[in-house]
Amino acid sequence: MCRWIAYTGEPIYLDRLVTKPDHSLVVQSLNSKMNFTNSGQLLSTNGDGFGIGWYDSRYEPGVFKDDLPAWHNNNLQSLCHQVKAHTFMAHVRATTTGDIQRTNCHPFAYQNWLFQHNGHVSHFSKIRRELQLCIAPELFSELRGSTDSETFFLLALTYGLMEKPKQALQKMVARILESLLKVDKDGVLNLSCAISDGKNLYTLRFSHGEAPMTQFYSTHSACLEDLEAENCQMPTNSTVVVSEPLDTFGDKWTEIANNTFTSIHDSQVEIETFWDG
Amino acid sequence: MCRWIAYTGEPIYLDRLVTKPDHSLVVQSLNSKMNFTNSGQLLSTNGDGFGIGWYDSRYEPGVFKDDLPAWHNNNLQSLCHQVKAHTFMAHVRATTTGDIQRTNCHPFAYQNWLFQHNGHVSHFSKIRRELQLCIAPELFSELRGSTDSETFFLLALTYGLMEKPKQALQKMVARILESLLKVDKDGVLNLSCAISDGKNLYTLRFSHGEAPMTQFYSTHSACLEDLEAENCQMPTNSTVVVSEPLDTFGDKWTEIANNTFTSIHDSQVEIETFWDG
Amino acid sequence: MCRWIAYTGEPIYLDRLVTKPDHSLVVQSLNSKMNFTNSGQLLSTNGDGFGIGWYDSRYEPGVFKDDLPAWHNNNLQSLCHQVKAHTFMAHVRATTTGDIQRTNCHPFAYQNWLFQHNGHVSHFSKIRRELQLCIAPELFSELRGSTDSETFFLLALTYGLMEKPKQALQKMVARILESLLKVDKDGVLNLSCAISDGKNLYTLRFSHGEAPMTQFYSTHSACLEDLEAENCQMPTNSTVVVSEPLDTFGDKWTEIANNTFTSIHDSQVEIETFWDG
Amino acid sequence: MCRWIAYTGEPIYLDRLVTKPDHSLVVQSLNSKMNFTNSGQLLSTNGDGFGIGWYDSRYEPGVFKDDLPAWHNNNLQSLCHQVKAHTFMAHVRATTTGDIQRTNCHPFAYQNWLFQHNGHVSHFSKIRRELQLCIAPELFSELRGSTDSETFFLLALTYGLMEKPKQALQKMVARILESLLKVDKDGVLNLSCAISDGKNLYTLRFSHGEAPMTQFYSTHSACLEDLEAENCQMPTNSTVVVSEPLDTFGDKWTEIANNTFTSIHDSQVEIETFWDG
């Protein structure tokens, strides 16, 4: 249960989305508003580490993670004030299990790819072994932490994420569900992912067994307009995707439907049904 | 704006109060219920570090601090499960200013003394220099962080905390108010402190200019009774003081009045008016 | 390539071995003297985290780990000054690969067992998957980090460490060698382990393919005698095992031969050949 | 006793100096070769935190610090691989006293200024109070840690660093010596500083009472030539200043004499005697 944002478009300073807005990701780390559990409880604190990944002039993304809360973090403030990127993502973590360590923070990176995730799977400790056995042997040594998310990413890579992202994610979901439903036919899988290769931004919203995580996007240059004048306009031809809107949820934000795979490239947002199963 | 507990009595494992109760200090670090600002906002997250100080068989207390949230902290869980003490205190921190570092975490220690604090003073950055000049030169090198609390503790030591605690705290308060009111005649000073030399436990509840921080104590062996059976009874002849009760606020807890100095020794709780000014 | 100590006997404060001696484990963290690579290079810095595990009055051991260097660590100093234990171990880490995180620090704990290790296996990233598949499924979810040592411990548990330690370690070594030699017939496995269930202390010194890690023990009450008078005598009926002696290597320390399994209980040191293969 | 580098010239990726060279600053953090104490002991480990400060397109510098060793730090590796700057500095810390915390790491920042330091003053705990009283009251709240270096920086700012750097540093040195020599007429002050406003790079090498810290600079484009081909050439019109050369100390590096103030601007290196006193 976490919060994230993702951006692609004209290069902007990361602080435009990560630290400055009134309901920025950093503010959400302390006080999110849409992060409900299935039983209706609001999880407002996302203090179990954070991470950012960004694409500037290098082929591989930059990655900065810490196992501290994002609020009051001087390194994060300074970095986001200095660094510009055409494509970036940022994540604040809340966990009810699992260790608080940098290798469990999102986004996860492999070569030029980034992956971040908000959601959960039930019974992960019971299906972890079976899922990790499905990771390609040459990718197995990439396992550095203990999260479900890292396992999902390596599964997706195993199934061809770098060639055919949507199909790879379908196979990943099918594989997770296969293991999950063996253990508990009422098991829950809930995924809200942002993925990038530095040229395209992909998102997935998929849920099995409970209400899906929220996910919104905007291509509206005034999507941050309630903020102070200097930051008011986003560049045209830019797209922001968030787990909850940065300002009050208004008509500049479009909710992405459940069971949707989204591809964003050159400010074109292509929306497809993810899964016909 | 923080939360704390303090205990003195028969030696008990620290987990009895710090980690096990349904509304333990660790639970309060993520979800406190009485931590209101003057404008009525609930500050539920105390994730900017924590600390414990305890007296076992050594003259000096043990001190363990970290700049991470207390929730999910394996070291804290293990330590509190292992360590027994006849007198101890524990603190979770929430700051709106100041660096997140171990030297800003409570309790502060000097020789055999411990000091922890929940509250704030307005305009600290403006009066800090004047207050720190009042610290005895031989104590000045004890300054290791940047909090108001550490400065208050060193002032109290300067004014004789180790000989006459109440008078030293009176002088400390007078000195703070003198500097504060020069800067802002409507300035606020709000103090809820726990202090110990390993034999006595002292607390202070004092506020100038706004509603005081909450403070409660109990000598009732059933003060934790809503919890699971094994932890139900506190030892007789023990005293617990808290910034908010560990279970639902019931008749086993006594609210300490504002402007009160409390001395607890051998299970005797002596309550005095702190300040006649 | 790390340094460690282990103790069993009369309860003593941990600082007697961990922080006070002139060549204490903490001193070794910054400046060890016997930590040579196969090519003869001295690795003097063990700054990639540390950990202690101790048995006091609880069934499970206490564990305190941090991903910071052990030198200058106030928490470690305070804890070791406060805590007494009849059996304990402590470890400082140096890694050339792998993440610096608490879950990669030793000792590893499972129920009432502790395990720490100094050494290495070649090609771990290539054999990791095969070895982890041999971990009992019900233990697989215990994997929290990414070290060879954690994998070895879980393998030993899988093979019956809690019932027949020596045989379980033999099976563990055989299994590692099987995978290793498939990948590289000149592969190296070098193990210096300390293991405890809180009643017995076991150590293993075994090397395949290169000179073994050093390992020494002493039951001599004057084994620390070059130190200041107050700490001069260890309790009679106590045993210390170290990766390098705490004082100058003198006649009070006995080098444990390669290929040795040692069992220490009630101040009896039983030494057996580990492996007849 | 620390190690540092500073650069000004054509924008380059920070990894060119910080992480890539065979004797890069990160390598020096684990294994420096010229960091001798007055008694001739080599202090090879600089593991008590690190920091970088850089000027890109913002007026204020970016600052990234951590209280962990620089070696094996993934954030530092990634950042230095991504970030380009026309002027930057980087520092690895070794302390024999003082807390390991980010606010004690260099470089220190104030508005558009950066300051880093390698050296020490004897008896700092005795003269700290007197020196801090000389800090301008409006700068006093900038004190966030407990190092001599931070105090020196704030003194220099008090004495006009932003207007007349050399004179301000002279006053700073005079003030430190005044307090020092009152306490101990044989006291030692040893300073090797790098300072920048984002347009100019200044360095100071000054010692009173013992051999000075080493300091070298190079404007030679082949100053890194012993390294792999791709990084062989530094841009023309660039200047590197280091506490010890990145490759073997050869004729491409010029040792800066003791008692020297250096100003570097637009690839002009102006060298002046610092102090006529």
PDB file of C-alpha atoms in Angstrom, chain B residues 28 52 64 79 82 85 109 131 184-185 190 197 209 231 241 273:
ATOM      1  CA  GLN B  28       1.362   5.607  18.769  1.00  0.00           C
ATOM      2  CA  ILE B  52      14.742   4.470  24.756  1.00  0.00           C
ATOM      3  CA  PHE B  64      19.308   3.260  22.144  1.00  0.00           C
ATOM      4  CA  LEU B  79      15.828  -5.016  22.521  1.00  0.00           C
ATOM      5  CA  GLN B  82      15.253  -8.815  25.989  1.00  0.00           C
ATOM      6  CA  ALA B  85      14.721  -2.317  33.748  1.00  0.00           C
ATOM      7  CA  ALA B 109      21.592  11.520  28.572  1.00  0.00           C
ATOM      8  CA  LEU B 131      19.619  30.307  25.534  1.00  0.00           C
ATOM      9  CA  ASP B 184       7.077  37.794  20.963  1.00  0.00           C
ATOM     10  CA  LYS B 185       4.883  38.721  23.901  1.00  0.00           C
ATOM     11  CA  ASN B 190       4.636  24.052  26.115  1.00  0.00           C
ATOM     12  CA  ASP B 197      18.511   9.948  37.729  1.00  0.00           C
ATOM     13  CA  GLY B 209       0.197  30.642  26.024  1.00  0.00           C
ATOM     14  CA  ASN B 231       0.400  -8.914  30.068  1.00  0.00           C
ATOM     15  CA  VAL B 241       3.461   8.035  33.128  1.00  0.00           C
ATOM     16  CA  THR B 273       2.351  22.911  41.846  1.00  0.00           C
TER      17      THR B 273
END
